[in-house]
mmCIF file of C-alpha atoms in Angstrom:
data_model
loop_
_atom_site.group_PDB
_atom_site.id
_atom_site.type_symbol
_atom_site.label_atom_id
_atom_site.label_comp_id
_atom_site.label_asym_id
_atom_site.label_seq_id
_atom_site.Cartn_x
_atom_site.Cartn_y
_atom_site.Cartn_z
ATOM 1 C CA MET A 1197 199.609 49.223 43.778
ATOM 2 C CA THR A 1198 200.707 51.372 46.324
ATOM 3 C CA PRO A 1199 202.497 49.268 49.246
ATOM 4 C CA PRO A 1200 200.694 49.118 52.755
ATOM 5 C CA THR A 1201 200.540 51.493 55.503
ATOM 6 C CA SER A 1202 202.572 50.459 58.861
ATOM 7 C CA ARG A 1203 201.152 52.663 61.436
ATOM 8 C CA PRO A 1204 205.104 53.803 63.520
ATOM 9 C CA ALA A 1205 205.847 52.308 67.073
ATOM 10 C CA ALA A 1206 204.175 54.012 70.257
ATOM 11 C CA ALA A 1207 206.032 56.693 71.539
ATOM 12 C CA ARG A 1208 208.248 55.027 74.926
ATOM 13 C CA ARG A 1209 207.661 56.611 77.951
ATOM 14 C CA THR A 1210 210.503 57.719 80.588
ATOM 15 C CA LEU A 1211 210.182 58.339 84.200
ATOM 16 C CA PRO A 1212 212.005 62.163 83.914
ATOM 17 C CA GLY A 1213 209.658 62.077 80.911
ATOM 18 C CA ALA A 1214 206.300 61.070 83.157
ATOM 19 C CA LEU A 1215 207.797 63.293 87.108
ATOM 20 C CA SER A 1216 208.048 66.030 83.739
ATOM 21 C CA ASP A 1217 204.243 65.888 82.959
ATOM 22 C CA LEU A 1218 203.605 65.199 86.167
ATOM 23 C CA TYR A 1219 204.735 68.639 87.442
ATOM 24 C CA ARG A 1220 203.266 70.581 84.815
ATOM 25 C CA SER A 1221 200.554 68.694 85.703
ATOM 26 C CA ARG A 1222 200.291 70.806 89.263
ATOM 27 C CA GLY A 1223 196.222 70.091 90.257
ATOM 28 C CA LEU A 1224 197.378 66.121 90.066
ATOM 29 C CA LEU A 1225 200.774 66.657 91.188
ATOM 30 C CA LEU A 1226 198.588 67.506 94.341
ATOM 31 C CA GLY A 1227 196.367 64.836 94.382
ATOM 32 C CA PHE A 1228 199.593 62.388 93.667
ATOM 33 C CA LEU A 1229 201.606 64.335 96.898
ATOM 34 C CA ALA A 1230 198.658 63.834 99.210
ATOM 35 C CA THR A 1231 197.660 60.843 99.037
ATOM 36 C CA ALA A 1232 201.758 59.464 99.502
ATOM 37 C CA ILE A 1233 201.411 61.774 102.647
ATOM 38 C CA GLY A 1234 198.245 60.296 103.760
ATOM 39 C CA LEU A 1235 199.411 56.859 103.577
ATOM 40 C CA LEU A 1236 202.479 56.990 104.990
ATOM 41 C CA LEU A 1237 200.839 59.045 108.294
ATOM 42 C CA ILE A 1238 198.560 55.789 108.195
ATOM 43 C CA LEU A 1239 201.720 53.273 108.098
ATOM 44 C CA VAL A 1240 203.902 55.538 110.506
ATOM 45 C CA ALA A 1241 201.346 55.783 113.807
ATOM 46 C CA PRO A 1242 201.593 53.438 116.090
ATOM 47 C CA PRO A 1243 197.592 52.048 116.597
ATOM 48 C CA ALA A 1244 195.527 53.690 119.052
ATOM 49 C CA ASP A 1245 193.108 51.362 119.677
ATOM 50 C CA PRO A 1246 192.457 50.815 123.182
ATOM 51 C CA THR A 1247 192.979 47.410 125.328
ATOM 52 C CA ILE A 1248 191.463 45.619 128.121
ATOM 53 C CA VAL A 1249 194.372 45.393 130.279
ATOM 54 C CA THR A 1250 194.238 42.842 134.141
ATOM 55 C CA GLY A 1251 195.195 44.556 137.128
ATOM 56 C CA PRO A 1252 196.554 42.781 140.092
ATOM 57 C CA ASP A 1253 193.882 42.794 142.092
ATOM 58 C CA GLY A 1254 192.211 40.714 139.280
ATOM 59 C CA ALA A 1255 189.778 43.650 137.329
ATOM 60 C CA LEU A 1256 190.156 44.063 134.092
ATOM 61 C CA THR A 1257 190.515 47.787 133.432
ATOM 62 C CA ILE A 1258 190.306 49.388 129.194
ATOM 63 C CA SER A 1259 193.719 51.558 128.584
ATOM 64 C CA THR A 1260 194.213 53.106 126.285
ATOM 65 C CA PRO A 1261 197.388 54.607 125.215
ATOM 66 C CA ASP A 1262 198.513 58.536 126.188
ATOM 67 C CA THR A 1263 201.342 59.290 123.476
ATOM 68 C CA LEU A 1264 202.215 61.923 121.463
ATOM 69 C CA TRP A 1265 200.772 59.920 118.605
ATOM 70 C CA SER A 1266 197.583 59.331 119.504
ATOM 71 C CA ALA A 1267 197.321 62.520 120.978
ATOM 72 C CA LEU A 1268 197.795 64.359 117.325
ATOM 73 C CA ARG A 1269 195.413 61.966 115.953
ATOM 74 C CA LEU A 1270 197.490 61.518 112.778
ATOM 75 C CA TYR A 1271 196.181 57.968 111.796
ATOM 76 C CA ASP A 1272 192.874 59.830 111.209
ATOM 77 C CA VAL A 1273 194.512 62.481 109.769
ATOM 78 C CA GLY A 1274 196.652 59.378 107.659
ATOM 79 C CA VAL A 1275 193.552 58.600 106.743
ATOM 80 C CA ALA A 1276 191.688 62.135 105.868
ATOM 81 C CA ILE A 1277 194.540 63.262 103.942
ATOM 82 C CA PHE A 1278 195.288 60.156 101.476
ATOM 83 C CA GLN A 1279 191.151 60.348 101.343
ATOM 84 C CA ALA A 1280 191.466 63.815 100.274
ATOM 85 C CA GLY A 1281 194.133 63.104 98.107
ATOM 86 C CA LEU A 1282 193.116 59.779 96.113
ATOM 87 C CA THR A 1283 189.581 61.731 95.725
ATOM 88 C CA ILE A 1284 192.203 64.897 93.805
ATOM 89 C CA THR A 1285 194.470 62.301 92.417
ATOM 90 C CA ILE A 1286 190.983 60.501 90.013
ATOM 91 C CA PHE A 1287 189.564 63.958 89.834
ATOM 92 C CA GLN A 1288 192.520 64.916 87.986
ATOM 93 C CA VAL A 1289 193.016 62.099 85.552
ATOM 94 C CA LEU A 1290 189.194 62.412 84.507
ATOM 95 C CA LEU A 1291 189.252 67.067 83.750
ATOM 96 C CA ASN A 1292 192.057 65.276 81.756
ATOM 97 C CA GLN A 1293 190.859 63.369 79.874
ATOM 98 C CA VAL A 1294 187.762 65.397 79.151
ATOM 99 C CA ALA A 1295 189.740 67.867 77.900
ATOM 100 C CA GLU A 1296 191.979 66.069 75.569
ATOM 101 C CA ASP A 1297 189.214 64.804 74.899
ATOM 102 C CA ARG A 1298 187.848 68.089 73.307
ATOM 103 C CA PHE A 1299 191.818 69.257 72.307
ATOM 104 C CA LEU A 1300 191.190 66.367 70.038
ATOM 105 C CA GLU A 1301 187.909 67.128 68.741
ATOM 106 C CA MET A 1302 189.441 70.729 67.972
ATOM 107 C CA VAL A 1303 191.561 69.621 66.365
ATOM 108 C CA ARG A 1304 189.720 66.704 64.440
ATOM 109 C CA GLY A 1305 186.936 69.695 63.620
ATOM 110 C CA ALA A 1306 189.533 71.875 62.068
ATOM 111 C CA LEU A 1307 191.333 69.298 60.019
ATOM 112 C CA ILE A 1308 188.351 68.662 58.601
ATOM 113 C CA GLN A 1309 186.638 71.933 57.775
ATOM 114 C CA GLN A 1310 190.227 72.922 56.661
ATOM 115 C CA GLU A 1311 190.796 69.663 54.125
ATOM 116 C CA GLU A 1312 187.113 70.621 53.084
ATOM 117 C CA GLY A 1313 188.695 74.350 52.424
ATOM 118 C CA VAL A 1314 190.853 72.294 50.358
ATOM 119 C CA ARG A 1315 188.363 69.730 48.400
ATOM 120 C CA THR A 1316 187.207 73.333 47.739
ATOM 121 C CA ALA A 1317 189.905 75.235 46.176
ATOM 122 C CA VAL A 1318 191.085 72.359 44.249
ATOM 123 C CA ALA A 1319 187.885 72.396 42.774
ATOM 124 C CA GLN A 1320 187.673 75.943 41.907
ATOM 125 C CA SER A 1321 190.475 75.332 40.872
ATOM 126 C CA LEU A 1322 190.035 72.657 38.095
ATOM 127 C CA ALA A 1323 186.961 74.995 36.993
ATOM 128 C CA ALA A 1324 188.820 77.369 36.657
ATOM 129 C CA GLY A 1325 191.162 75.646 34.378
ATOM 130 C CA SER A 1326 187.897 74.617 31.923
ATOM 131 C CA ARG A 1327 187.693 77.922 31.539
ATOM 132 C CA LEU A 1328 190.352 78.769 30.600
ATOM 133 C CA GLU A 1329 191.185 75.866 27.888
ATOM 134 C CA SER A 1330 187.766 78.153 26.250
ATOM 135 C CA LEU A 1331 189.460 81.414 26.472
ATOM 136 C CA ARG A 1332 189.224 83.290 23.952
ATOM 137 C CA LEU A 1333 190.154 86.642 23.768
ATOM 138 C CA ALA A 1334 187.321 89.926 22.840
ATOM 139 C CA PRO A 1335 187.719 91.670 19.051
ATOM 140 C CA ASP A 1336 188.628 94.650 21.486
ATOM 141 C CA GLU A 1337 190.842 93.224 24.568
ATOM 142 C CA LEU A 1338 193.044 92.082 21.650
ATOM 143 C CA ASP A 1339 193.059 94.702 19.963
ATOM 144 C CA ARG A 1340 194.193 96.507 23.828
ATOM 145 C CA VAL A 1341 196.603 94.327 23.929
ATOM 146 C CA ILE A 1342 197.788 94.452 20.147
ATOM 147 C CA GLU A 1343 197.941 98.539 20.528
ATOM 148 C CA ASN A 1344 199.639 97.649 24.189
ATOM 149 C CA ALA A 1345 202.747 96.003 23.243
ATOM 150 C CA ALA A 1346 203.026 97.991 20.109
ATOM 151 C CA ARG A 1347 203.576 101.349 22.386
ATOM 152 C CA LEU A 1348 206.054 99.320 24.362
ATOM 153 C CA ARG A 1349 208.473 98.840 21.398
ATOM 154 C CA SER A 1350 207.802 102.587 19.637
ATOM 155 C CA GLY A 1351 207.830 103.839 23.069
ATOM 156 C CA SER A 1352 205.473 106.505 21.948
ATOM 157 C CA ALA A 1353 201.360 105.711 22.541
ATOM 158 C CA GLU A 1354 200.635 107.964 18.615
ATOM 159 C CA LEU A 1355 203.076 105.799 16.975
ATOM 160 C CA GLY A 1356 202.183 102.736 18.905
ATOM 161 C CA THR A 1357 198.398 103.871 18.607
ATOM 162 C CA VAL A 1358 199.825 103.575 14.770
ATOM 163 C CA ILE A 1359 202.058 100.398 14.429
ATOM 164 C CA SER A 1360 198.605 98.291 15.565
ATOM 165 C CA ARG A 1361 196.545 99.455 14.082
ATOM 166 C CA LYS A 1362 198.546 98.722 10.245
ATOM 167 C CA LEU A 1363 199.664 95.077 12.378
ATOM 168 C CA ARG A 1364 196.049 94.051 13.161
ATOM 169 C CA SER A 1365 194.460 95.983 9.997
ATOM 170 C CA ASN A 1366 193.966 92.560 7.530
ATOM 171 C CA VAL A 1367 196.880 91.104 8.578
ATOM 172 C CA PHE A 1368 195.905 87.231 6.834
ATOM 173 C CA GLU A 1369 197.553 83.654 7.015
ATOM 174 C CA SER A 1370 200.061 81.845 4.621
ATOM 175 C CA GLU A 1371 201.136 78.410 3.766
ATOM 176 C CA GLU A 1372 204.124 80.682 2.093
ATOM 177 C CA ARG A 1373 207.174 81.803 4.188
ATOM 178 C CA TRP A 1374 209.891 83.829 2.710
ATOM 179 C CA ARG A 1375 214.015 84.044 4.396
ATOM 180 C CA ASN A 1376 216.383 86.635 4.090
ATOM 181 C CA LEU A 1377 214.878 88.921 2.258
ATOM 182 C CA VAL A 1378 216.598 91.453 0.404
ATOM 183 C CA VAL A 1379 215.586 94.577 -0.881
ATOM 184 C CA ARG A 1380 217.728 97.262 -2.748
ATOM 185 C CA ALA A 1381 215.023 100.274 -3.956
ATOM 186 C CA GLU A 1382 217.541 103.886 -6.215
ATOM 187 C CA VAL A 1383 215.866 107.064 -6.935
ATOM 188 C CA PHE A 1384 217.611 107.390 -9.936
ATOM 189 C CA GLY A 1385 215.011 110.107 -10.507
ATOM 190 C CA LEU A 1386 212.791 113.367 -11.053
ATOM 191 C CA ASP A 1387 210.586 113.200 -14.141
ATOM 192 C CA LYS A 1388 209.075 117.613 -13.972
ATOM 193 C CA ALA A 1389 205.669 118.787 -14.461
ATOM 194 C CA GLU A 1390 206.289 120.963 -15.913
ATOM 195 C CA THR A 1391 208.763 118.859 -18.544
ATOM 196 C CA SER A 1392 206.393 116.210 -18.536
ATOM 197 C CA GLY A 1393 203.498 118.197 -19.281
ATOM 198 C CA ARG A 1394 201.472 115.987 -15.690
ATOM 199 C CA GLN A 1395 200.024 118.172 -13.179
ATOM 200 C CA HIS A 1396 202.612 116.309 -10.108
ATOM 201 C CA ASP A 1397 206.524 115.480 -10.011
ATOM 202 C CA TYR A 1398 207.226 112.589 -9.798
ATOM 203 C CA TYR A 1399 210.085 110.239 -9.205
ATOM 204 C CA ASP A 1400 211.579 106.962 -10.950
ATOM 205 C CA VAL A 1401 213.034 104.673 -9.032
ATOM 206 C CA PHE A 1402 214.369 100.934 -9.522
ATOM 207 C CA PHE A 1403 213.463 97.910 -6.593
ATOM 208 C CA GLN A 1404 215.042 94.936 -7.078
ATOM 209 C CA PHE A 1405 213.793 91.771 -4.414
ATOM 210 C CA GLY A 1406 214.983 88.544 -3.402
ATOM 211 C CA TYR A 1407 214.200 86.227 -0.902
ATOM 212 C CA HIS A 1408 214.141 82.366 -0.374
ATOM 213 C CA THR A 1409 210.249 80.767 -0.245
ATOM 214 C CA THR A 1410 209.105 77.751 0.810
ATOM 215 C CA ASP A 1411 206.615 77.758 -2.640
ATOM 216 C CA VAL A 1412 208.586 75.755 -3.969
ATOM 217 C CA GLY A 1413 204.977 74.031 -6.577
ATOM 218 C CA ARG A 1414 204.304 77.604 -7.816
ATOM 219 C CA THR A 1415 203.993 77.728 -11.823
ATOM 220 C CA ARG A 1416 202.411 80.446 -12.694
ATOM 221 C CA PHE A 1417 203.668 84.557 -11.116
ATOM 222 C CA ALA A 1418 201.790 87.476 -11.627
ATOM 223 C CA PHE A 1419 202.970 90.590 -11.407
ATOM 224 C CA LYS A 1420 200.091 92.914 -10.675
ATOM 225 C CA VAL A 1421 199.519 96.866 -11.252
ATOM 226 C CA GLY A 1422 196.579 98.136 -9.275
ATOM 227 C CA GLY A 1423 194.305 101.669 -9.162
ATOM 228 C CA TRP A 1424 194.523 103.537 -6.221
ATOM 229 C CA GLN A 1425 190.987 102.236 -5.480
ATOM 230 C CA ASP A 1426 191.931 98.539 -6.355
ATOM 231 C CA ASP A 1427 191.332 96.451 -3.096
ATOM 232 C CA TYR A 1428 195.540 95.733 -2.345
ATOM 233 C CA ASP A 1429 195.258 92.876 -0.168
ATOM 234 C CA ARG A 1430 192.457 91.153 -2.139
ATOM 235 C CA LEU A 1431 195.073 91.384 -4.900
ATOM 236 C CA LEU A 1432 197.344 90.366 -3.094
ATOM 237 C CA ARG A 1433 196.159 87.339 -1.542
ATOM 238 C CA ALA A 1434 195.501 85.439 -4.625
ATOM 239 C CA ARG A 1435 197.205 82.032 -4.883
ATOM 240 C CA ASP A 1436 199.591 82.581 -7.919
ATOM 241 C CA MET A 1437 200.110 86.265 -7.161
ATOM 242 C CA GLY A 1438 203.585 87.435 -6.458
ATOM 243 C CA VAL A 1439 203.651 91.116 -6.677
ATOM 244 C CA VAL A 1440 201.183 94.120 -6.867
ATOM 245 C CA TRP A 1441 202.614 97.448 -7.271
ATOM 246 C CA ARG A 1442 200.166 100.610 -6.658
ATOM 247 C CA LEU A 1443 199.451 103.322 -8.965
ATOM 248 C CA PRO A 1444 200.154 106.778 -7.227
ATOM 249 C CA SER A 1445 197.596 108.110 -6.088
ATOM 250 C CA THR A 1446 196.948 111.470 -8.786
ATOM 251 C CA GLY A 1447 195.516 108.788 -11.182
ATOM 252 C CA GLU A 1448 197.577 110.193 -14.004
ATOM 253 C CA PHE A 1449 198.614 106.494 -14.480
ATOM 254 C CA ASP A 1450 195.667 105.064 -14.408
ATOM 255 C CA GLU A 1451 194.878 104.767 -18.115
ATOM 256 C CA ARG A 1452 198.544 104.163 -19.113
ATOM 257 C CA TRP A 1453 199.163 101.852 -16.694
ATOM 258 C CA ASP A 1454 202.231 100.926 -18.428
ATOM 259 C CA GLU A 1455 204.505 104.386 -18.271
ATOM 260 C CA ALA A 1456 204.111 103.878 -13.560
ATOM 261 C CA PHE A 1457 205.377 99.926 -13.471
ATOM 262 C CA ALA A 1458 208.054 98.415 -15.703
ATOM 263 C CA LEU A 1459 209.129 94.550 -15.288
ATOM 264 C CA LEU A 1460 212.715 94.185 -15.870
ATOM 265 C CA SER A 1461 213.514 90.677 -15.062
ATOM 266 C CA VAL A 1462 212.194 87.794 -12.866
ATOM 267 C CA ASN A 1463 214.851 84.864 -11.832
ATOM 268 C CA PHE A 1464 214.238 81.315 -10.203
ATOM 269 C CA GLY A 1465 216.442 78.692 -8.551
ATOM 270 C CA GLY A 1466 219.235 80.881 -10.277
ATOM 271 C CA GLN A 1467 217.383 80.631 -13.354
ATOM 272 C CA GLN A 1468 216.164 83.464 -15.576
ATOM 273 C CA VAL A 1469 212.578 83.389 -16.636
ATOM 274 C CA GLN A 1470 210.368 85.188 -19.214
ATOM 275 C CA PHE A 1471 207.630 86.965 -18.737
ATOM 276 C CA GLN A 1472 205.203 88.714 -20.516
ATOM 277 C CA ARG A 1473 202.423 91.599 -20.448
ATOM 278 C CA ASN A 1474 198.323 91.734 -20.392
ATOM 279 C CA ASP A 1475 197.208 95.084 -21.110
ATOM 280 C CA ALA A 1476 193.249 94.206 -20.217
ATOM 281 C CA GLU A 1477 194.481 92.237 -16.679
ATOM 282 C CA ARG A 1478 197.310 95.336 -16.300
ATOM 283 C CA GLU A 1479 199.531 92.024 -15.085
ATOM 284 C CA TYR A 1480 203.513 89.735 -15.895
ATOM 285 C CA VAL A 1481 203.405 86.602 -16.284
ATOM 286 C CA ALA A 1482 206.058 84.615 -15.877
ATOM 287 C CA PHE A 1483 205.995 80.878 -15.480
ATOM 288 C CA PRO A 1484 208.733 78.991 -12.826
ATOM 289 C CA PRO A 1485 210.263 75.900 -14.519
ATOM 290 C CA ALA A 1486 208.434 74.233 -10.866
ATOM 291 C CA GLU A 1487 208.934 70.674 -11.891
ATOM 292 C CA GLU A 1488 212.445 71.677 -11.276
ATOM 293 C CA PHE A 1489 212.405 72.014 -7.861
ATOM 294 C CA THR A 1490 210.671 69.062 -6.129
ATOM 295 C CA ASP A 1491 213.553 67.899 -4.474
ATOM 296 C CA ARG A 1492 213.716 71.490 -3.014
ATOM 297 C CA THR A 1493 212.533 72.944 0.429
ATOM 298 C CA ASP A 1494 213.142 76.068 -1.040
ATOM 299 C CA VAL A 1495 213.595 79.086 -3.819
ATOM 300 C CA PHE A 1496 215.362 81.664 -4.535
ATOM 301 C CA VAL A 1497 213.153 84.424 -5.864
ATOM 302 C CA GLN A 1498 214.192 87.503 -7.380
ATOM 303 C CA TYR A 1499 213.126 89.969 -9.550
ATOM 304 C CA SER A 1500 213.173 94.068 -10.535
ATOM 305 C CA PHE A 1501 211.060 96.662 -12.323
ATOM 306 C CA ASN A 1502 211.241 100.136 -12.203
ATOM 307 C CA ALA A 1503 208.578 102.271 -11.064
ATOM 308 C CA LYS A 1504 206.736 105.369 -10.427
ATOM 309 C CA VAL A 1505 206.339 107.652 -7.174
ATOM 310 C CA LEU A 1506 204.826 110.444 -6.611
ATOM 311 C CA ALA A 1507 207.641 113.001 -5.690
ATOM 312 C CA ASP A 1508 205.422 115.301 -2.992
ATOM 313 C CA GLY A 1509 203.313 111.634 -0.859
ATOM 314 C CA ASN A 1510 207.360 111.845 0.390
ATOM 315 C CA LEU A 1511 206.844 108.579 0.872
ATOM 316 C CA LEU A 1512 208.242 104.346 -0.351
ATOM 317 C CA SER A 1513 206.524 101.960 1.645
ATOM 318 C CA PHE A 1514 207.993 97.863 2.212
ATOM 319 C CA GLU A 1515 205.388 95.756 3.384
ATOM 320 C CA VAL A 1516 206.199 92.140 3.628
ATOM 321 C CA PRO A 1517 203.517 90.180 2.235
ATOM 322 C CA LYS A 1518 204.004 87.097 3.835
ATOM 323 C CA PRO A 1519 205.541 86.044 6.841
ATOM 324 C CA THR A 1520 209.005 86.488 7.044
ATOM 325 C CA PHE A 1521 212.732 85.318 8.712
ATOM 326 C CA SER A 1522 215.680 88.324 8.842
ATOM 327 C CA ALA A 1523 215.280 90.829 5.807
ATOM 328 C CA THR A 1524 217.534 93.357 4.485
ATOM 329 C CA TYR A 1525 216.800 97.064 2.693
ATOM 330 C CA SER A 1526 218.939 99.543 1.224
ATOM 331 C CA ILE A 1527 217.831 102.480 -0.097
ATOM 332 C CA SER A 1528 220.342 105.036 -2.231
ATOM 333 C CA VAL A 1529 219.257 108.553 -3.320
ATOM 334 C CA SER A 1530 220.867 110.059 -6.516
ATOM 335 C CA VAL A 1531 218.648 112.766 -7.321
ATOM 336 C CA PRO A 1532 219.664 116.895 -5.762
ATOM 337 C CA ASP A 1533 215.667 117.486 -5.328
ATOM 338 C CA ILE A 1534 215.273 115.597 -2.412
ATOM 339 C CA ALA A 1535 217.023 117.637 1.016
ATOM 340 C CA ARG A 1536 216.282 115.116 4.251
ATOM 341 C CA ILE A 1537 215.438 111.775 4.426
ATOM 342 C CA ARG A 1538 214.423 108.997 7.630
ATOM 343 C CA ALA A 1539 213.335 106.088 8.158
ATOM 344 C CA LEU A 1540 210.423 104.179 10.404
ATOM 345 C CA ASP A 1541 210.043 100.760 10.640
ATOM 346 C CA PHE A 1542 207.043 99.333 12.312
ATOM 347 C CA PHE A 1543 207.696 96.007 13.107
ATOM 348 C CA GLY A 1544 207.086 94.941 15.814
ATOM 349 C CA LEU A 1545 209.896 92.698 16.761
ATOM 350 C CA THR A 1546 211.221 92.409 20.412
ATOM 351 C CA ARG A 1547 214.269 93.546 19.302
ATOM 352 C CA PRO A 1548 214.582 97.155 17.419
ATOM 353 C CA ALA A 1549 215.707 97.286 14.252
ATOM 354 C CA SER A 1550 219.386 98.021 13.107
ATOM 355 C CA VAL A 1551 218.921 101.384 10.707
ATOM 356 C CA GLU A 1552 222.246 102.889 9.694
ATOM 357 C CA TYR A 1553 222.617 106.365 7.294
ATOM 358 C CA ALA A 1554 225.387 107.209 5.408
ATOM 359 C CA PRO A 1555 227.771 109.463 4.993
ATOM 360 C CA SER A 1556 226.301 110.592 7.556
ATOM 361 C CA LEU A 1557 222.723 111.789 9.597
ATOM 362 C CA GLN A 1558 222.361 115.186 7.975
ATOM 363 C CA ASP A 1559 223.605 114.487 4.407
ATOM 364 C CA THR A 1560 222.037 110.966 3.948
ATOM 365 C CA ARG A 1561 222.330 109.951 0.396
ATOM 366 C CA PHE A 1562 221.919 106.417 1.387
ATOM 367 C CA ILE A 1563 219.792 104.034 4.333
ATOM 368 C CA ALA A 1564 220.367 100.628 5.318
ATOM 369 C CA ILE A 1565 217.786 98.263 7.451
ATOM 370 C CA SER A 1566 218.160 95.345 8.297
ATOM 371 C CA VAL A 1567 216.102 93.026 11.205
ATOM 372 C CA ASP A 1568 216.740 89.020 11.916
ATOM 373 C CA ASP A 1569 213.871 88.452 12.851
ATOM 374 C CA TRP A 1570 210.145 86.965 12.588
ATOM 375 C CA ILE A 1571 208.594 90.126 10.472
ATOM 376 C CA LEU A 1572 204.172 89.783 10.394
ATOM 377 C CA PRO A 1573 202.536 89.971 7.302
ATOM 378 C CA LYS A 1574 201.884 93.989 6.622
ATOM 379 C CA ALA A 1575 204.407 95.201 8.244
ATOM 380 C CA GLY A 1576 207.612 96.557 7.353
ATOM 381 C CA ALA A 1577 208.966 100.264 6.641
ATOM 382 C CA VAL A 1578 209.140 103.445 5.264
ATOM 383 C CA VAL A 1579 211.225 106.250 3.712
ATOM 384 C CA VAL A 1580 209.806 109.434 4.486
ATOM 385 C CA TRP A 1581 211.938 112.799 2.836
ATOM 386 C CA LYS A 1582 211.434 116.111 2.405
ATOM 387 C CA ARG A 1583 212.026 117.845 -1.031
ATOM 388 C CA ARG A 1584 214.861 120.992 -1.172
#
C-alpha cells in the first residue's frame, strides 16, 4: 500500500518578486505606469467646468476658469493617458496568459512525447531481454569464440587454432571429477630396430598416475589397449573405463599388444588391487572394493604401467579424460639418444602453466609442469624431442 501523495505548498509571492516580474514584462510595466500617471493627473487637475456668475447689475454670466491647468487641459490628458494605460495593461495580461498557456501546452506535449519514448525504450528492452533468455550461439560462432580465446591465451594465431580445435573436438561431460593429478613419466630404454628385428626404434617409457576421484562407487576398472585406428574417445567414454592406451601407429604391435603395454600395479584408497589380463578384449581388469568407500567423498587412485612409444614419433601426450583441478607432471629422460626435449601445453587456462627445465634449457633431462586451475577434458600437455 502506497502512502497518499501531498501537493506541495504554493510559493508565497513577495513585493520584491512581484516588482521584479513586472520589470521583466516591459509592456505590462508601461501599462501600469500610464494608468498611474493618468490617474494622478485626473486627481491633481482642478475642475475646468464653467460656472454661472451673477454680476453687479444682476446679469447672469458664464465664467470659465482661465488657469494653466485649464489651458493645458491636463484633466483631459490624464483621462486619455489613464484609458490608454488601462487598455495596455489589460492586453498585456491577456497576452501573457495566452503565452503561458501555449508554453504549458508545449511543455506538456514534450513530456508526453518523452514519456512515449521511455515506454518504447522499456518495451524494446523487455523484448530484447526475452530474446536474450533464449539466445544460443551457433556452432560456427562458438568455434570462433573458442579460437579467439585460445589465440589470446597462446599469443600465436596458428597455435591458437590448433588449441581451439583440440578443445572443442570430442569434449564430453562427465559426472566424475579429478583433483590433484600427479603424473610421472620416465623414458628409460631404447629398443632399436636392428636388435629387435622390427622396422622402427621404440622408447620404453614408465608411467605412473595418481589422483583423487569422486567416483567412489566404481566396482570395475579396465585398462584398455586400443589400436591406432580404434575410436579412442568412444573407448574412453565407457562407464567402467579407467585408462585407454593407444598402440604405436606403425602397427607392429597390433597382434602382440602385450609387448607394447604392461600394467604393473593398481591401488585404490591405499589398498593394492589385483587385476587380470583379458587377451580377447586386449585389456586389464581390476575390481576395486567399492563397499569400503561408501562413506567417502573421494578416493585416491594410483596405477603404473610400461609402454612402448615410437622414437621417431617425437611425442608424448598427456591428456586428462575428466574435468580435473590441479595437476603436476614430471618427465625424465634416461636415454642418451634424445638430444633436446621441450614441453608444450594446451590447457586453455586463464593463467599460464608453470614449466621448469633441469639441469638447463640446453641440456634438459627433466621437465616439471604444474597447473593450479581447472583443466577441461581433452586438454593437457605434450612433450616433444629431437633425436641425436
